[in-house]
């Protein structure tokens, strides 16, 4: 069973990050992480960003992050409403100005605001 977890679990900053390799829209990703007893992966520092990036690179696909646009367009926050203390936006991002409420991680580890209905890798944290 341990071998099945290869490329599917990593740790950083006292958190464990895991993926099943499945993709889904943002709401489904939120639900799946909650059902597993965790939450959607939310990088709060470069080390945690790298832990999530490990999966993004392993599966060569983008992943949703636990960050959403606030009521103020182009202003993003954690899902609990707290301010972002760390960001890693791609050049000229966020650019959706109220039309792209979710955040995805690119395969270089930078972030992009994105519509929430796209299928992205589900990465949870525990």
Coordinates of N, CA and C in Angstrom, one line a residue:
X1 N 0.8 -1.2 0.0 CA 0.0 0.0 0.0 C 0.9 1.2 0.0
X2 N 2.0 1.2 0.6 CA 2.9 2.4 0.7 C 3.3 2.8 -0.7
X3 N 3.6 1.8 -1.6 CA 4.0 2.1 -2.9 C 3.0 2.9 -3.7
X4 N 1.7 2.7 -3.4 CA 0.6 3.4 -4.1 C 0.7 4.9 -3.8
X5 N 1.3 5.3 -2.7 CA 1.4 6.7 -2.3 C 2.5 7.4 -3.0
X6 N 3.3 6.7 -3.7 CA 4.5 7.3 -4.4 C 3.9 8.5 -5.3
X7 N 4.6 9.6 -5.2 CA 4.2 10.8 -5.9 C 2.8 11.4 -5.5
X8 N 2.3 10.8 -4.4 CA 0.9 11.3 -4.0 C 0.8 11.9 -2.6
X9 N 1.9 11.9 -1.9 CA 1.9 12.5 -0.6 C 3.2 13.2 -0.3
X10 N 3.2 14.3 0.3 CA 4.4 15.1 0.7 C 4.1 16.0 1.9
X11 N 5.1 16.4 2.6 CA 4.9 17.2 3.8 C 5.7 18.5 3.7
X12 N 5.2 19.6 4.3 CA 5.9 20.8 4.5 C 5.2 21.6 5.5
X13 N 6.0 22.3 6.4 CA 5.5 23.2 7.4 C 4.5 22.6 8.3
X14 N 4.7 21.3 8.7 CA 3.8 20.7 9.6 C 2.5 20.2 9.0
X15 N 2.3 20.5 7.7 CA 1.1 20.0 6.9 C 1.5 18.8 6.0
X16 N 0.5 18.0 5.8 CA 0.7 16.9 4.8 C -0.1 17.3 3.6
X17 N 0.5 17.2 2.4 CA -0.3 17.5 1.2 C -0.4 16.1 0.4
X18 N -1.6 15.9 -0.1 CA -1.8 14.6 -0.8 C -2.7 14.8 -2.0
X19 N -2.6 13.9 -3.0 CA -3.5 14.0 -4.2 C -3.8 12.5 -4.6
X20 N -5.0 12.3 -5.2 CA -5.3 11.0 -5.7 C -4.9 11.0 -7.2
X21 N -4.6 12.2 -7.7 CA -4.3 12.3 -9.2 C -5.6 12.6 -10.0
X22 N -6.7 12.7 -9.3 CA -8.0 13.1 -9.9 C -8.1 14.6 -10.2
X23 N -8.9 14.9 -11.2 CA -9.1 16.3 -11.5 C -10.6 16.6 -11.3
X24 N -10.9 17.8 -11.0 CA -12.3 18.2 -10.8 C -12.4 19.7 -10.8
X25 N -13.7 20.2 -10.8 CA -13.9 21.7 -10.7 C -13.6 22.0 -9.2
X26 N -13.6 23.4 -9.0 CA -13.3 23.8 -7.7 C -14.2 23.3 -6.6
X27 N -15.5 23.4 -6.8 CA -16.4 23.0 -5.7 C -16.3 21.5 -5.4
X28 N -16.1 20.7 -6.4 CA -15.9 19.2 -6.2 C -14.6 19.0 -5.5
X29 N -13.5 19.7 -5.8 CA -12.2 19.6 -5.1 C -12.4 19.9 -3.6
X30 N -13.1 21.0 -3.4 CA -13.4 21.4 -2.0 C -14.1 20.3 -1.2
X31 N -15.1 19.7 -1.8 CA -15.9 18.7 -1.2 C -15.1 17.4 -1.0
X32 N -14.3 17.0 -2.0 CA -13.5 15.8 -1.8 C -12.4 15.9 -0.7
X33 N -11.8 17.1 -0.6 CA -10.8 17.3 0.4 C -11.5 17.3 1.8
X34 N -12.7 17.9 1.9 CA -13.4 17.9 3.2 C -13.8 16.5 3.6
X35 N -14.3 15.7 2.6 CA -14.7 14.3 2.9 C -13.5 13.5 3.3
X36 N -12.3 13.8 2.9 CA -11.1 13.1 3.2 C -10.6 13.5 4.6
X37 N -11.2 14.6 5.2 CA -10.8 15.1 6.5 C -9.8 16.2 6.4
X38 N -9.7 16.8 5.3 CA -8.7 17.9 5.1 C -9.3 19.1 4.5
X39 N -8.5 19.9 3.8 CA -9.0 21.0 3.1 C -8.2 21.2 1.8
X40 N -8.7 22.0 0.9 CA -7.9 22.2 -0.4 C -6.6 22.8 -0.1
X41 N -5.6 22.4 -0.8 CA -4.2 22.9 -0.5 C -4.1 24.4 -0.6
X42 N -3.5 25.0 0.4 CA -3.4 26.4 0.5 C -1.9 26.8 0.9
X43 N -1.1 27.2 -0.1 CA 0.3 27.6 0.3 C 0.4 28.9 1.0
X44 N 1.0 28.8 2.2 CA 1.2 30.0 3.0 C 2.7 30.5 3.1
X45 N 3.5 29.8 2.4 CA 4.9 30.1 2.3 C 5.6 29.4 1.1
X46 N 6.8 29.8 0.7 CA 7.4 29.1 -0.4 C 7.6 27.6 -0.3
X47 N 7.8 27.1 0.9 CA 8.0 25.7 1.1 C 6.7 24.9 0.8
X48 N 5.6 25.5 1.3 CA 4.3 24.8 1.0 C 3.9 24.9 -0.5
X49 N 4.3 26.1 -1.1 CA 4.1 26.2 -2.5 C 4.8 25.1 -3.3
X50 N 6.1 24.9 -2.9 CA 6.9 23.8 -3.5 C 6.3 22.4 -3.3
X51 N 5.7 22.2 -2.1 CA 5.1 20.9 -1.9 C 3.9 20.6 -2.8
X52 N 3.1 21.7 -3.1 CA 2.0 21.5 -4.1 C 2.6 21.4 -5.5
X53 N 3.6 22.2 -5.8 CA 4.2 22.2 -7.1 C 4.8 20.8 -7.4
X54 N 5.2 20.1 -6.4 CA 5.7 18.7 -6.6 C 4.6 17.9 -7.4
X55 N 3.3 18.0 -6.9 CA 2.3 17.2 -7.6 C 1.9 17.8 -8.9
X56 N 1.9 19.1 -9.0 CA 1.6 19.8 -10.3 C 2.6 19.3 -11.4
X57 N 3.9 19.2 -11.0 CA 4.9 18.7 -11.9 C 4.8 17.2 -12.2
X58 N 4.5 16.4 -11.1 CA 4.4 15.0 -11.2 C 3.3 14.6 -12.2
X59 N 2.2 15.3 -12.1 CA 1.0 15.0 -13.0 C 1.0 15.8 -14.2
X60 N 1.9 16.8 -14.3 CA 2.0 17.7 -15.4 C 0.7 18.4 -15.7
X61 N 0.0 18.9 -14.7 CA -1.3 19.6 -14.8 C -1.4 20.7 -13.8
X62 N -2.3 21.6 -14.0 CA -2.5 22.7 -13.0 C -3.4 22.2 -11.8
X63 N -3.2 22.8 -10.7 CA -4.0 22.5 -9.5 C -4.7 23.7 -8.9
X64 N -5.9 23.5 -8.4 CA -6.6 24.6 -7.7 C -5.9 24.8 -6.3
X65 N -5.9 26.1 -5.9 CA -5.4 26.4 -4.5 C -6.6 26.9 -3.7
X66 N -6.5 26.9 -2.4 CA -7.5 27.3 -1.4 C -7.5 28.8 -1.3
X67 N -7.7 29.5 -2.4 CA -7.7 31.0 -2.4 C -8.8 31.4 -3.3
X68 N -9.6 32.4 -2.9 CA -10.6 32.9 -3.8 C -10.6 34.4 -3.8
X69 N -11.2 34.9 -4.9 CA -11.4 36.4 -5.0 C -12.3 36.9 -3.9
X70 N -12.0 38.0 -3.3 CA -12.9 38.6 -2.3 C -14.0 39.4 -3.1
X71 N -14.9 40.1 -2.3 CA -15.9 40.9 -3.0 C -15.3 42.0 -3.8
X72 N -14.1 42.4 -3.5 CA -13.4 43.4 -4.2 C -12.6 42.7 -5.4
X73 N -13.0 43.1 -6.6 CA -12.3 42.4 -7.8 C -10.8 42.6 -7.7
X74 N -10.1 41.5 -8.1 CA -8.6 41.4 -8.1 C -8.0 41.4 -6.8
X75 N -8.8 41.3 -5.7 CA -8.3 41.2 -4.3 C -8.6 39.8 -3.9
X76 N -7.6 39.0 -3.6 CA -7.8 37.6 -3.2 C -7.5 37.3 -1.7
X77 N -8.1 36.3 -1.2 CA -8.0 36.0 0.2 C -8.1 34.5 0.4
X78 N -7.7 34.0 1.6 CA -7.9 32.6 1.9 C -9.4 32.3 2.1
X79 N -9.8 31.0 2.0 CA -11.2 30.7 2.0 C -11.9 31.1 3.3
X80 N -11.1 31.2 4.4 CA -11.7 31.7 5.7 C -11.8 33.2 5.8
X81 N -11.4 33.9 4.7 CA -11.6 35.3 4.6 C -10.4 36.1 5.1
X82 N -9.3 35.4 5.6 CA -8.1 36.1 6.0 C -7.3 36.5 4.8
X83 N -6.5 37.6 5.1 CA -5.6 38.1 4.0 C -4.5 37.2 3.6
X84 N -4.0 37.3 2.4 CA -2.9 36.5 1.9 C -1.6 37.1 2.5
X85 N -0.8 36.3 3.2 CA 0.5 36.8 3.7 C 1.6 36.5 2.7
X86 N 1.3 35.6 1.8 CA 2.3 35.1 0.8 C 1.5 34.9 -0.5
X87 N 2.1 35.4 -1.6 CA 1.6 35.2 -2.9 C 2.7 34.8 -3.9
X88 N 2.3 34.2 -5.0 CA 3.3 33.8 -6.0 C 2.6 33.9 -7.4
X89 N 2.0 35.1 -7.6 CA 1.3 35.4 -8.9 C 2.3 35.3 -10.1
X90 N 1.7 34.8 -11.2 CA 2.4 34.8 -12.5 C 2.5 36.3 -12.9
X91 N 3.4 36.6 -13.8 CA 3.5 38.0 -14.3 C 2.2 38.5 -14.8
X92 N 1.8 39.7 -14.5 CA 0.5 40.3 -14.9 C -0.8 39.6 -14.4
X93 N -0.6 38.8 -13.4 CA -1.8 38.1 -12.8 C -1.9 38.7 -11.3
X94 N -3.1 38.7 -10.7 CA -4.4 38.3 -11.3 C -5.0 39.3 -12.3
X95 N -5.7 38.7 -13.3 CA -6.1 39.6 -14.4 C -7.6 39.5 -14.7
X96 N -8.3 38.6 -14.0 CA -9.7 38.3 -14.3 C -10.7 39.4 -13.9
X97 N -10.3 40.3 -12.9 CA -11.1 41.4 -12.5 C -12.6 41.0 -12.2
X98 N -12.8 40.0 -11.3 CA -14.1 39.7 -10.9 C -14.7 38.5 -11.8
X99 N -14.1 38.2 -12.9 CA -14.6 37.1 -13.7 C -14.0 35.8 -13.5
X100 N -12.8 35.8 -12.8 CA -12.1 34.6 -12.5 C -11.8 34.6 -11.0
X101 N -12.7 33.8 -10.3 CA -12.7 33.9 -8.8 C -11.8 32.9 -8.1
X102 N -11.3 31.9 -8.9 CA -10.5 30.8 -8.3 C -9.0 31.0 -8.7
X103 N -8.2 30.3 -8.0 CA -6.7 30.4 -8.3 C -6.2 29.0 -8.6
X104 N -5.4 28.9 -9.7 CA -4.7 27.7 -10.0 C -3.2 27.9 -10.0
X105 N -2.5 26.8 -9.8 CA -1.0 26.8 -9.8 C -0.6 26.3 -11.2
X106 N 0.3 27.1 -11.8 CA 0.9 26.6 -13.1 C 2.0 25.6 -12.8
X107 N 2.5 25.0 -13.8 CA 3.6 24.0 -13.7 C 4.9 24.6 -13.3
X108 N 5.0 25.9 -13.3 CA 6.2 26.6 -12.8 C 6.1 27.1 -11.3
X109 N 4.9 26.8 -10.7 CA 4.7 27.2 -9.3 C 4.0 28.5 -9.1
X110 N 3.9 29.3 -10.2 CA 3.2 30.6 -10.1 C 1.7 30.4 -10.2
X111 N 1.0 31.4 -9.8 CA -0.4 31.4 -9.7 C -1.1 32.2 -10.7
X112 N -2.4 31.8 -11.1 CA -3.2 32.5 -12.1 C -4.6 32.4 -11.6
X113 N -5.3 33.6 -11.7 CA -6.8 33.5 -11.4 C -7.5 32.9 -12.6
X114 N -8.5 32.1 -12.2 CA -9.2 31.2 -13.2 C -10.6 31.0 -12.9
X115 N -11.5 30.8 -13.9 CA -12.9 30.4 -13.6 C -12.9 29.1 -12.8
X116 N -13.9 29.0 -11.9 CA -13.9 27.9 -11.0 C -14.5 26.6 -11.6
X117 N -15.0 26.6 -12.9 CA -15.6 25.5 -13.5 C -14.7 24.6 -14.3
X118 N -13.4 24.9 -14.3 CA -12.4 24.1 -15.1 C -12.0 22.9 -14.2
X119 N -11.6 21.8 -14.9 CA -11.1 20.7 -14.1 C -9.6 20.8 -13.9
X120 N -9.2 20.8 -12.6 CA -7.9 20.9 -12.2 C -7.5 19.8 -11.2
X121 N -6.2 19.5 -11.0 CA -5.8 18.5 -10.1 C -6.3 18.8 -8.6
X122 N -6.8 17.8 -8.0 CA -7.2 18.0 -6.6 C -6.1 17.7 -5.7
X123 N -5.6 18.7 -4.9 CA -4.5 18.6 -3.9 C -5.1 19.0 -2.6
X124 N -5.1 18.1 -1.6 CA -5.6 18.4 -0.3 C -4.5 18.6 0.7
X125 N -4.8 19.3 1.8 CA -3.8 19.4 2.9 C -4.5 18.9 4.2
X126 N -3.7 18.3 5.1 CA -4.1 17.8 6.3 C -3.2 18.3 7.5

